Amino acid sequence: MNIILTGATGFMGRALLQRLLPDHDVFCLVRQAGALPAHPRVHAISQDLSEPLAADHLPPLADAVIHLAQSRHFRSFPDQARDIFKVNTEFTQQLLDYGRRAKIRTFLLASSGGVCGYLPRPILETDPPAPSNFYLASKYAAECLVNAYGELFAAINLRYFFVYGEGQRGMFMPGLVERVLQGTAVTVSGRTGVTMNPIHLSDAVEATIRSLDLQRSETINVGGAETATIVDLAELIGRLAGRKPVYRYEADKGPLAMVGNIERMKCKLGVTPKVSLEEGVGRLIKDLAGERSGGTP
């Protein structure tokens, strides 16, 4: 297949690209081609996603578009609101229109499990949206655009729940591991903190690959099989790393849970997460500990 991929140099994009090769030609929209692996089926296309799509640099016909990229400034609202909107929402529309003209079969958008907010029970794909910030609003707006093209090709929204794994930096799970390793206080709301079901990178990539075979439009939660609170995760990290976590408790904000119901992922994609939290967190600890020591974990 000819596949258009954004976010190919990111955490998930790198792993997904390796899985797509050598079976597919992958056209990667990137700022720096040097960050891509050297492979005859990897094609670098220079593109700033906050600028208009240079569609004339893309193949006239393609089979699928996978839009993994998000704004680098996703935490910088309101100062970078325009960039967040351009990359997360406006560029999605440009890719959709390219997909229409290129006669693609599948458009896959990387969305977020957070678009439905917190619920006291596992979140269903049919639950009403309740984005709590501008970033999540931009993701849900992109989902709506993707759905509008559903009569032209399989329009797939994948809502990822706390993807983590080796090589990840600057996100929730590696940040939590670093705090425990360094003896820095872990902030906890109430007694336990937020409940979630993180999914290891390898399982998230598997779900993404399987989504390319879908024949109809779908919105699917991509999350782990196990649920855990912040305290559960910190204690697991502490046990595996031989460190005692330190906590800083905040006022209870009520029941905070962002757990995705993954029955649709199991049914539609045939994916049941294989990497347990203990195994996945253990791998991440070794990865970060090896970096801190300057050696290979």
PDB file of C-alpha atoms in Angstrom, residues 6-286:
ATOM      1  CA  THR A   6       2.371  12.195   9.912  1.00  0.00           C
ATOM      2  CA  GLY A   7       4.237  12.022  13.212  1.00  0.00           C
ATOM      3  CA  ALA A   8       6.688   9.452  11.836  1.00  0.00           C
ATOM      4  CA  THR A   9       9.539  10.746  14.006  1.00  0.00           C
ATOM      5  CA  GLY A  10       7.464  10.808  17.197  1.00  0.00           C
ATOM      6  CA  PHE A  11       7.198   8.227  19.950  1.00  0.00           C
ATOM      7  CA  MET A  12       4.448   6.145  18.377  1.00  0.00           C
ATOM      8  CA  GLY A  13       5.271   7.085  14.803  1.00  0.00           C
ATOM      9  CA  ARG A  14       8.757   5.570  14.936  1.00  0.00           C
ATOM     10  CA  ALA A  15       7.419   2.241  16.170  1.00  0.00           C
ATOM     11  CA  LEU A  16       4.535   2.246  13.708  1.00  0.00           C
ATOM     12  CA  LEU A  17       6.849   3.018  10.783  1.00  0.00           C
ATOM     13  CA  GLN A  18       9.009   0.008  11.630  1.00  0.00           C
ATOM     14  CA  ARG A  19       5.904  -2.207  11.630  1.00  0.00           C
ATOM     15  CA  LEU A  20       4.720  -0.866   8.259  1.00  0.00           C
ATOM     16  CA  LEU A  21       8.056  -1.687   6.648  1.00  0.00           C
ATOM     17  CA  PRO A  22       8.934  -3.483   4.422  1.00  0.00           C
ATOM     18  CA  ASP A  23       5.404  -4.279   3.234  1.00  0.00           C
ATOM     19  CA  HIS A  24       4.293  -0.739   2.360  1.00  0.00           C
ATOM     20  CA  ASP A  25       5.563   2.461   0.795  1.00  0.00           C
ATOM     21  CA  VAL A  26       5.317   5.105   3.515  1.00  0.00           C
ATOM     22  CA  PHE A  27       5.318   8.810   2.644  1.00  0.00           C
ATOM     23  CA  CYS A  28       6.303  10.630   5.836  1.00  0.00           C
ATOM     24  CA  LEU A  29       5.446  14.296   6.317  1.00  0.00           C
ATOM     25  CA  VAL A  30       8.317  15.566   8.474  1.00  0.00           C
ATOM     26  CA  ARG A  31      10.286  18.676   9.295  1.00  0.00           C
ATOM     27  CA  GLN A  32      13.632  16.868   9.196  1.00  0.00           C
ATOM     28  CA  ALA A  33      14.166  13.943   6.849  1.00  0.00           C
ATOM     29  CA  GLY A  34      17.361  12.950   8.659  1.00  0.00           C
ATOM     30  CA  ALA A  35      15.336  11.629  11.591  1.00  0.00           C
ATOM     31  CA  LEU A  36      13.783   8.905   9.417  1.00  0.00           C
ATOM     32  CA  PRO A  37      15.329   5.444   8.931  1.00  0.00           C
ATOM     33  CA  ALA A  38      17.151   4.875   5.658  1.00  0.00           C
ATOM     34  CA  HIS A  39      14.952   2.493   3.708  1.00  0.00           C
ATOM     35  CA  PRO A  40      13.955   2.340   0.021  1.00  0.00           C
ATOM     36  CA  ARG A  41      10.257   2.300   0.947  1.00  0.00           C
ATOM     37  CA  VAL A  42      10.436   5.338   3.251  1.00  0.00           C
ATOM     38  CA  HIS A  43       9.820   8.603   1.409  1.00  0.00           C
ATOM     39  CA  ALA A  44      10.455  11.882   3.241  1.00  0.00           C
ATOM     40  CA  ILE A  45       8.242  14.849   2.385  1.00  0.00           C
ATOM     41  CA  SER A  46       9.207  18.193   3.907  1.00  0.00           C
ATOM     42  CA  GLN A  47       6.141  19.685   5.561  1.00  0.00           C
ATOM     43  CA  ASP A  48       5.418  22.011   8.477  1.00  0.00           C
ATOM     44  CA  LEU A  49       1.996  20.902   9.656  1.00  0.00           C
ATOM     45  CA  SER A  50       1.098  24.423  10.726  1.00  0.00           C
ATOM     46  CA  GLU A  51       1.409  25.478   7.066  1.00  0.00           C
ATOM     47  CA  PRO A  52      -0.787  24.581   4.060  1.00  0.00           C
ATOM     48  CA  LEU A  53      -0.385  21.019   2.816  1.00  0.00           C
ATOM     49  CA  ALA A  54       1.947  20.734  -0.183  1.00  0.00           C
ATOM     50  CA  ALA A  55      -0.284  18.143  -1.830  1.00  0.00           C
ATOM     51  CA  ASP A  56       1.660  18.256  -5.089  1.00  0.00           C
ATOM     52  CA  HIS A  57       4.560  16.554  -3.237  1.00  0.00           C
ATOM     53  CA  LEU A  58       2.341  13.596  -2.316  1.00  0.00           C
ATOM     54  CA  PRO A  59       1.503  10.645  -4.568  1.00  0.00           C
ATOM     55  CA  PRO A  60      -1.594  11.264  -6.732  1.00  0.00           C
ATOM     56  CA  LEU A  61      -3.088   7.967  -5.515  1.00  0.00           C
ATOM     57  CA  ALA A  62      -2.803   6.434  -2.055  1.00  0.00           C
ATOM     58  CA  ASP A  63      -4.412   3.729   0.035  1.00  0.00           C
ATOM     59  CA  ALA A  64      -4.403   5.205   3.538  1.00  0.00           C
ATOM     60  CA  VAL A  65      -3.610   8.299   5.586  1.00  0.00           C
ATOM     61  CA  ILE A  66      -2.477   7.913   9.204  1.00  0.00           C
ATOM     62  CA  HIS A  67      -2.489  11.237  11.046  1.00  0.00           C
ATOM     63  CA  LEU A  68      -0.550  10.682  14.269  1.00  0.00           C
ATOM     64  CA  ALA A  69       1.068  14.117  14.608  1.00  0.00           C
ATOM     65  CA  GLN A  70      -0.096  16.708  17.086  1.00  0.00           C
ATOM     66  CA  SER A  71       1.022  20.235  17.829  1.00  0.00           C
ATOM     67  CA  ARG A  72       4.329  20.443  19.696  1.00  0.00           C
ATOM     68  CA  HIS A  73       2.730  23.222  21.736  1.00  0.00           C
ATOM     69  CA  PHE A  74      -0.219  21.186  23.009  1.00  0.00           C
ATOM     70  CA  ARG A  75       0.441  22.326  26.587  1.00  0.00           C
ATOM     71  CA  SER A  76       0.800  26.033  25.692  1.00  0.00           C
ATOM     72  CA  PHE A  77      -2.750  27.346  25.721  1.00  0.00           C
ATOM     73  CA  PRO A  78      -3.713  30.118  25.131  1.00  0.00           C
ATOM     74  CA  ASP A  79      -0.398  31.430  23.748  1.00  0.00           C
ATOM     75  CA  GLN A  80      -0.126  28.681  21.116  1.00  0.00           C
ATOM     76  CA  ALA A  81      -3.834  28.137  20.496  1.00  0.00           C
ATOM     77  CA  ARG A  82      -3.451  28.941  16.814  1.00  0.00           C
ATOM     78  CA  ASP A  83      -0.704  26.344  16.307  1.00  0.00           C
ATOM     79  CA  ILE A  84      -2.668  23.722  18.228  1.00  0.00           C
ATOM     80  CA  PHE A  85      -5.711  24.337  16.042  1.00  0.00           C
ATOM     81  CA  LYS A  86      -3.739  24.421  12.795  1.00  0.00           C
ATOM     82  CA  VAL A  87      -1.938  21.119  13.389  1.00  0.00           C
ATOM     83  CA  ASN A  88      -4.630  19.173  15.223  1.00  0.00           C
ATOM     84  CA  THR A  89      -7.711  20.351  13.351  1.00  0.00           C
ATOM     85  CA  GLU A  90      -7.058  22.441  10.250  1.00  0.00           C
ATOM     86  CA  PHE A  91      -4.343  20.150   8.911  1.00  0.00           C
ATOM     87  CA  THR A  92      -6.639  17.168   9.490  1.00  0.00           C
ATOM     88  CA  GLN A  93      -9.132  18.734   7.071  1.00  0.00           C
ATOM     89  CA  GLN A  94      -6.397  19.277   4.485  1.00  0.00           C
ATOM     90  CA  LEU A  95      -5.343  15.628   4.752  1.00  0.00           C
ATOM     91  CA  LEU A  96      -8.947  14.509   4.459  1.00  0.00           C
ATOM     92  CA  ASP A  97      -9.395  16.486   1.277  1.00  0.00           C
ATOM     93  CA  TYR A  98      -6.150  15.073  -0.106  1.00  0.00           C
ATOM     94  CA  GLY A  99      -7.421  11.591   0.786  1.00  0.00           C
ATOM     95  CA  ARG A 100     -10.622  12.233  -1.134  1.00  0.00           C
ATOM     96  CA  ARG A 101      -8.679  13.240  -4.241  1.00  0.00           C
ATOM     97  CA  ALA A 102      -6.165  10.399  -3.842  1.00  0.00           C
ATOM     98  CA  LYS A 103      -9.024   7.870  -3.564  1.00  0.00           C
ATOM     99  CA  ILE A 104      -7.812   6.403  -0.263  1.00  0.00           C
ATOM    100  CA  ARG A 105      -9.596   3.482   1.410  1.00  0.00           C
ATOM    101  CA  THR A 106      -8.823   4.438   5.011  1.00  0.00           C
ATOM    102  CA  PHE A 107      -8.211   7.617   7.008  1.00  0.00           C
ATOM    103  CA  LEU A 108      -6.938   7.055  10.545  1.00  0.00           C
ATOM    104  CA  LEU A 109      -6.850   9.864  13.114  1.00  0.00           C
ATOM    105  CA  ALA A 110      -4.957   9.592  16.402  1.00  0.00           C
ATOM    106  CA  SER A 111      -7.358  11.104  18.912  1.00  0.00           C
ATOM    107  CA  SER A 112      -7.411  11.059  22.703  1.00  0.00           C
ATOM    108  CA  GLY A 113      -9.300   9.120  25.331  1.00  0.00           C
ATOM    109  CA  GLY A 114      -9.733  12.441  27.117  1.00  0.00           C
ATOM    110  CA  VAL A 115     -12.372  13.788  24.709  1.00  0.00           C
ATOM    111  CA  CYS A 116     -15.147  12.355  26.919  1.00  0.00           C
ATOM    112  CA  GLY A 117     -13.641  13.700  30.132  1.00  0.00           C
ATOM    113  CA  TYR A 118     -13.770  11.823  33.438  1.00  0.00           C
ATOM    114  CA  LEU A 119     -16.467   9.256  34.158  1.00  0.00           C
ATOM    115  CA  PRO A 120     -17.027   7.008  37.197  1.00  0.00           C
ATOM    116  CA  ARG A 121     -17.230   3.962  34.886  1.00  0.00           C
ATOM    117  CA  PRO A 122     -15.283   2.805  31.805  1.00  0.00           C
ATOM    118  CA  ILE A 123     -15.777   5.277  28.963  1.00  0.00           C
ATOM    119  CA  LEU A 124     -17.677   4.067  25.914  1.00  0.00           C
ATOM    120  CA  GLU A 125     -17.090   5.386  22.401  1.00  0.00           C
ATOM    121  CA  THR A 126     -20.756   6.438  22.365  1.00  0.00           C
ATOM    122  CA  ASP A 127     -20.506   8.606  25.481  1.00  0.00           C
ATOM    123  CA  PRO A 128     -21.105  12.322  24.855  1.00  0.00           C
ATOM    124  CA  PRO A 129     -17.930  14.386  24.363  1.00  0.00           C
ATOM    125  CA  ALA A 130     -16.800  16.571  27.258  1.00  0.00           C
ATOM    126  CA  PRO A 131     -13.346  17.933  26.337  1.00  0.00           C
ATOM    127  CA  SER A 132     -11.920  19.786  29.332  1.00  0.00           C
ATOM    128  CA  ASN A 133      -9.340  21.918  27.528  1.00  0.00           C
ATOM    129  CA  PHE A 134      -8.469  23.475  24.176  1.00  0.00           C
ATOM    130  CA  TYR A 135      -6.212  20.595  23.115  1.00  0.00           C
ATOM    131  CA  LEU A 136      -8.959  18.017  23.647  1.00  0.00           C
ATOM    132  CA  ALA A 137     -11.492  20.296  21.956  1.00  0.00           C
ATOM    133  CA  SER A 138      -9.196  20.484  18.909  1.00  0.00           C
ATOM    134  CA  LYS A 139      -8.973  16.683  18.856  1.00  0.00           C
ATOM    135  CA  TYR A 140     -12.727  16.244  19.077  1.00  0.00           C
ATOM    136  CA  ALA A 141     -13.238  18.843  16.349  1.00  0.00           C
ATOM    137  CA  ALA A 142     -10.850  16.805  14.179  1.00  0.00           C
ATOM    138  CA  GLU A 143     -12.898  13.668  14.903  1.00  0.00           C
ATOM    139  CA  CYS A 144     -16.024  15.457  13.673  1.00  0.00           C
ATOM    140  CA  LEU A 145     -14.261  16.380  10.446  1.00  0.00           C
ATOM    141  CA  VAL A 146     -13.083  12.796   9.959  1.00  0.00           C
ATOM    142  CA  ASN A 147     -16.618  11.492  10.510  1.00  0.00           C
ATOM    143  CA  ALA A 148     -17.961  13.895   7.882  1.00  0.00           C
ATOM    144  CA  TYR A 149     -15.892  12.079   5.227  1.00  0.00           C
ATOM    145  CA  GLY A 150     -17.198   8.664   6.256  1.00  0.00           C
ATOM    146  CA  GLU A 151     -19.167   8.126   3.053  1.00  0.00           C
ATOM    147  CA  LEU A 152     -15.985   8.463   0.970  1.00  0.00           C
ATOM    148  CA  PHE A 153     -13.685   6.066   2.842  1.00  0.00           C
ATOM    149  CA  ALA A 154     -13.347   4.259   6.160  1.00  0.00           C
ATOM    150  CA  ALA A 155     -13.007   7.125   8.626  1.00  0.00           C
ATOM    151  CA  ILE A 156     -11.312   5.801  11.775  1.00  0.00           C
ATOM    152  CA  ASN A 157     -10.885   7.693  15.047  1.00  0.00           C
ATOM    153  CA  LEU A 158      -8.619   5.907  17.517  1.00  0.00           C
ATOM    154  CA  ARG A 159      -8.875   7.277  21.052  1.00  0.00           C
ATOM    155  CA  TYR A 160      -5.625   6.346  22.786  1.00  0.00           C
ATOM    156  CA  PHE A 161      -5.549   6.062  26.588  1.00  0.00           C
ATOM    157  CA  PHE A 162      -2.151   6.863  28.131  1.00  0.00           C
ATOM    158  CA  VAL A 163       0.170   5.142  25.652  1.00  0.00           C
ATOM    159  CA  TYR A 164       3.599   4.579  27.242  1.00  0.00           C
ATOM    160  CA  GLY A 165       6.792   2.646  26.626  1.00  0.00           C
ATOM    161  CA  GLU A 166      10.532   2.669  26.159  1.00  0.00           C
ATOM    162  CA  GLY A 167      11.886   5.774  24.472  1.00  0.00           C
ATOM    163  CA  GLN A 168       9.043   8.004  25.619  1.00  0.00           C
ATOM    164  CA  ARG A 169       9.969  11.270  27.316  1.00  0.00           C
ATOM    165  CA  GLY A 170       8.112  14.301  28.601  1.00  0.00           C
ATOM    166  CA  MET A 171       4.774  12.538  29.066  1.00  0.00           C
ATOM    167  CA  PHE A 172       2.797  11.182  32.001  1.00  0.00           C
ATOM    168  CA  MET A 173       4.288   7.719  32.567  1.00  0.00           C
ATOM    169  CA  PRO A 174       8.001   8.516  32.150  1.00  0.00           C
ATOM    170  CA  GLY A 175       7.445  11.608  34.289  1.00  0.00           C
ATOM    171  CA  LEU A 176       5.953   9.473  37.044  1.00  0.00           C
ATOM    172  CA  VAL A 177       8.847   6.998  36.834  1.00  0.00           C
ATOM    173  CA  GLU A 178      11.373   9.836  37.039  1.00  0.00           C
ATOM    174  CA  ARG A 179       9.712  11.294  40.127  1.00  0.00           C
ATOM    175  CA  VAL A 180       9.841   7.959  41.941  1.00  0.00           C
ATOM    176  CA  LEU A 181      13.455   7.315  40.870  1.00  0.00           C
ATOM    177  CA  GLN A 182      14.518  10.793  41.990  1.00  0.00           C
ATOM    178  CA  GLY A 183      12.559  10.756  45.243  1.00  0.00           C
ATOM    179  CA  THR A 184      10.456  13.725  44.094  1.00  0.00           C
ATOM    180  CA  ALA A 185       6.948  13.944  45.493  1.00  0.00           C
ATOM    181  CA  VAL A 186       4.159  12.437  43.382  1.00  0.00           C
ATOM    182  CA  THR A 187       1.078  14.683  43.458  1.00  0.00           C
ATOM    183  CA  VAL A 188      -2.092  12.782  44.340  1.00  0.00           C
ATOM    184  CA  SER A 189      -5.650  14.095  44.348  1.00  0.00           C
ATOM    185  CA  GLY A 190      -7.542  12.642  47.291  1.00  0.00           C
ATOM    186  CA  ARG A 191      -6.266   9.287  48.505  1.00  0.00           C
ATOM    187  CA  THR A 192      -5.416   7.564  45.236  1.00  0.00           C
ATOM    188  CA  GLY A 193      -5.425  10.030  42.337  1.00  0.00           C
ATOM    189  CA  VAL A 194      -6.807   9.452  38.847  1.00  0.00           C
ATOM    190  CA  THR A 195      -7.722   5.912  37.753  1.00  0.00           C
ATOM    191  CA  MET A 196      -6.635   4.945  34.211  1.00  0.00           C
ATOM    192  CA  ASN A 197      -5.850   2.000  31.932  1.00  0.00           C
ATOM    193  CA  PRO A 198      -2.495   2.734  30.243  1.00  0.00           C
ATOM    194  CA  ILE A 199      -1.534   0.754  27.152  1.00  0.00           C
ATOM    195  CA  HIS A 200       1.987  -0.223  26.171  1.00  0.00           C
ATOM    196  CA  LEU A 201       3.326   1.133  22.897  1.00  0.00           C
ATOM    197  CA  SER A 202       3.559  -2.297  21.247  1.00  0.00           C
ATOM    198  CA  ASP A 203      -0.118  -3.032  21.898  1.00  0.00           C
ATOM    199  CA  ALA A 204      -1.175   0.445  20.720  1.00  0.00           C
ATOM    200  CA  VAL A 205       0.797  -0.016  17.503  1.00  0.00           C
ATOM    201  CA  GLU A 206      -0.818  -3.423  16.949  1.00  0.00           C
ATOM    202  CA  ALA A 207      -4.278  -1.863  17.264  1.00  0.00           C
ATOM    203  CA  THR A 208      -3.272   0.868  14.822  1.00  0.00           C
ATOM    204  CA  ILE A 209      -2.018  -1.628  12.250  1.00  0.00           C
ATOM    205  CA  ARG A 210      -5.202  -3.718  12.539  1.00  0.00           C
ATOM    206  CA  SER A 211      -7.305  -0.583  11.992  1.00  0.00           C
ATOM    207  CA  LEU A 212      -6.024  -0.351   8.422  1.00  0.00           C
ATOM    208  CA  ASP A 213      -8.102  -3.439   7.598  1.00  0.00           C
ATOM    209  CA  LEU A 214     -11.412  -1.933   8.736  1.00  0.00           C
ATOM    210  CA  GLN A 215     -13.967  -1.628   5.954  1.00  0.00           C
ATOM    211  CA  ARG A 216     -16.316   0.786   7.731  1.00  0.00           C
ATOM    212  CA  SER A 217     -15.953   3.980   9.732  1.00  0.00           C
ATOM    213  CA  GLU A 218     -15.358   3.454  13.452  1.00  0.00           C
ATOM    214  CA  THR A 219     -14.415   5.256  16.654  1.00  0.00           C
ATOM    215  CA  ILE A 220     -12.439   2.900  18.887  1.00  0.00           C
ATOM    216  CA  ASN A 221     -10.888   3.221  22.338  1.00  0.00           C
ATOM    217  CA  VAL A 222      -7.305   1.954  22.494  1.00  0.00           C
ATOM    218  CA  GLY A 223      -6.414   1.232  26.108  1.00  0.00           C
ATOM    219  CA  GLY A 224      -4.874  -1.338  28.406  1.00  0.00           C
ATOM    220  CA  ALA A 225      -6.488  -4.362  30.042  1.00  0.00           C
ATOM    221  CA  GLU A 226      -5.577  -3.311  33.602  1.00  0.00           C
ATOM    222  CA  THR A 227      -6.735  -0.292  35.579  1.00  0.00           C
ATOM    223  CA  ALA A 228      -4.591   1.494  38.138  1.00  0.00           C
ATOM    224  CA  THR A 229      -4.616   4.674  40.189  1.00  0.00           C
ATOM    225  CA  ILE A 230      -1.714   7.098  40.441  1.00  0.00           C
ATOM    226  CA  VAL A 231      -0.810   5.571  43.793  1.00  0.00           C
ATOM    227  CA  ASP A 232      -1.022   2.040  42.338  1.00  0.00           C
ATOM    228  CA  LEU A 233       1.395   3.013  39.568  1.00  0.00           C
ATOM    229  CA  ALA A 234       3.789   4.800  41.915  1.00  0.00           C
ATOM    230  CA  GLU A 235       3.837   1.809  44.246  1.00  0.00           C
ATOM    231  CA  LEU A 236       4.482  -0.540  41.314  1.00  0.00           C
ATOM    232  CA  ILE A 237       7.361   1.651  40.125  1.00  0.00           C
ATOM    233  CA  GLY A 238       8.732   1.802  43.638  1.00  0.00           C
ATOM    234  CA  ARG A 239       8.606  -1.956  44.071  1.00  0.00           C
ATOM    235  CA  LEU A 240      10.277  -2.652  40.712  1.00  0.00           C
ATOM    236  CA  ALA A 241      12.918   0.044  41.183  1.00  0.00           C
ATOM    237  CA  GLY A 242      13.596  -0.548  44.862  1.00  0.00           C
ATOM    238  CA  ARG A 243      12.523   2.997  45.788  1.00  0.00           C
ATOM    239  CA  LYS A 244       9.869   4.204  48.211  1.00  0.00           C
ATOM    240  CA  PRO A 245       7.572   6.760  46.557  1.00  0.00           C
ATOM    241  CA  VAL A 246       7.025  10.119  48.208  1.00  0.00           C
ATOM    242  CA  TYR A 247       3.561  11.654  47.952  1.00  0.00           C
ATOM    243  CA  ARG A 248       2.082  15.132  48.121  1.00  0.00           C
ATOM    244  CA  TYR A 249      -1.664  14.964  48.630  1.00  0.00           C
ATOM    245  CA  GLU A 250      -4.091  17.536  47.254  1.00  0.00           C
ATOM    246  CA  ALA A 251      -7.732  18.073  48.148  1.00  0.00           C
ATOM    247  CA  ASP A 252     -10.060  15.396  46.838  1.00  0.00           C
ATOM    248  CA  LYS A 253     -11.584  16.555  43.535  1.00  0.00           C
ATOM    249  CA  GLY A 254     -14.169  13.813  43.482  1.00  0.00           C
ATOM    250  CA  PRO A 255     -14.005  10.479  41.646  1.00  0.00           C
ATOM    251  CA  LEU A 256     -11.480  11.008  38.833  1.00  0.00           C
ATOM    252  CA  ALA A 257     -11.329   8.152  36.344  1.00  0.00           C
ATOM    253  CA  MET A 258     -10.313   8.092  32.696  1.00  0.00           C
ATOM    254  CA  VAL A 259     -10.614   4.412  31.824  1.00  0.00           C
ATOM    255  CA  GLY A 260     -11.530   3.392  28.306  1.00  0.00           C
ATOM    256  CA  ASN A 261     -13.833   0.460  27.685  1.00  0.00           C
ATOM    257  CA  ILE A 262     -11.836  -1.677  25.214  1.00  0.00           C
ATOM    258  CA  GLU A 263     -14.457  -4.231  24.175  1.00  0.00           C
ATOM    259  CA  ARG A 264     -14.789  -2.616  20.750  1.00  0.00           C
ATOM    260  CA  MET A 265     -11.012  -2.787  20.283  1.00  0.00           C
ATOM    261  CA  LYS A 266     -11.110  -6.487  21.101  1.00  0.00           C
ATOM    262  CA  CYS A 267     -14.119  -7.163  18.870  1.00  0.00           C
ATOM    263  CA  LYS A 268     -13.438  -4.937  15.844  1.00  0.00           C
ATOM    264  CA  LEU A 269      -9.635  -5.177  15.797  1.00  0.00           C
ATOM    265  CA  GLY A 270      -9.063  -8.549  17.439  1.00  0.00           C
ATOM    266  CA  VAL A 271      -6.564  -6.929  19.811  1.00  0.00           C
ATOM    267  CA  THR A 272      -6.241  -7.876  23.473  1.00  0.00           C
ATOM    268  CA  PRO A 273      -3.302  -6.122  25.184  1.00  0.00           C
ATOM    269  CA  LYS A 274      -0.394  -8.509  25.730  1.00  0.00           C
ATOM    270  CA  VAL A 275       2.012  -6.395  27.778  1.00  0.00           C
ATOM    271  CA  SER A 276       1.052  -6.240  31.447  1.00  0.00           C
ATOM    272  CA  LEU A 277       1.526  -3.079  33.464  1.00  0.00           C
ATOM    273  CA  GLU A 278       4.251  -4.764  35.492  1.00  0.00           C
ATOM    274  CA  GLU A 279       6.186  -5.796  32.398  1.00  0.00           C
ATOM    275  CA  GLY A 280       5.696  -2.502  30.575  1.00  0.00           C
ATOM    276  CA  VAL A 281       6.578  -0.328  33.563  1.00  0.00           C
ATOM    277  CA  GLY A 282       9.601  -2.521  34.251  1.00  0.00           C
ATOM    278  CA  ARG A 283      10.864  -1.961  30.707  1.00  0.00           C
ATOM    279  CA  LEU A 284      10.385   1.792  31.036  1.00  0.00           C
ATOM    280  CA  ILE A 285      12.246   1.876  34.360  1.00  0.00           C
ATOM    281  CA  LYS A 286      15.232   0.072  32.795  1.00  0.00           C
TER     282      LYS A 286
END
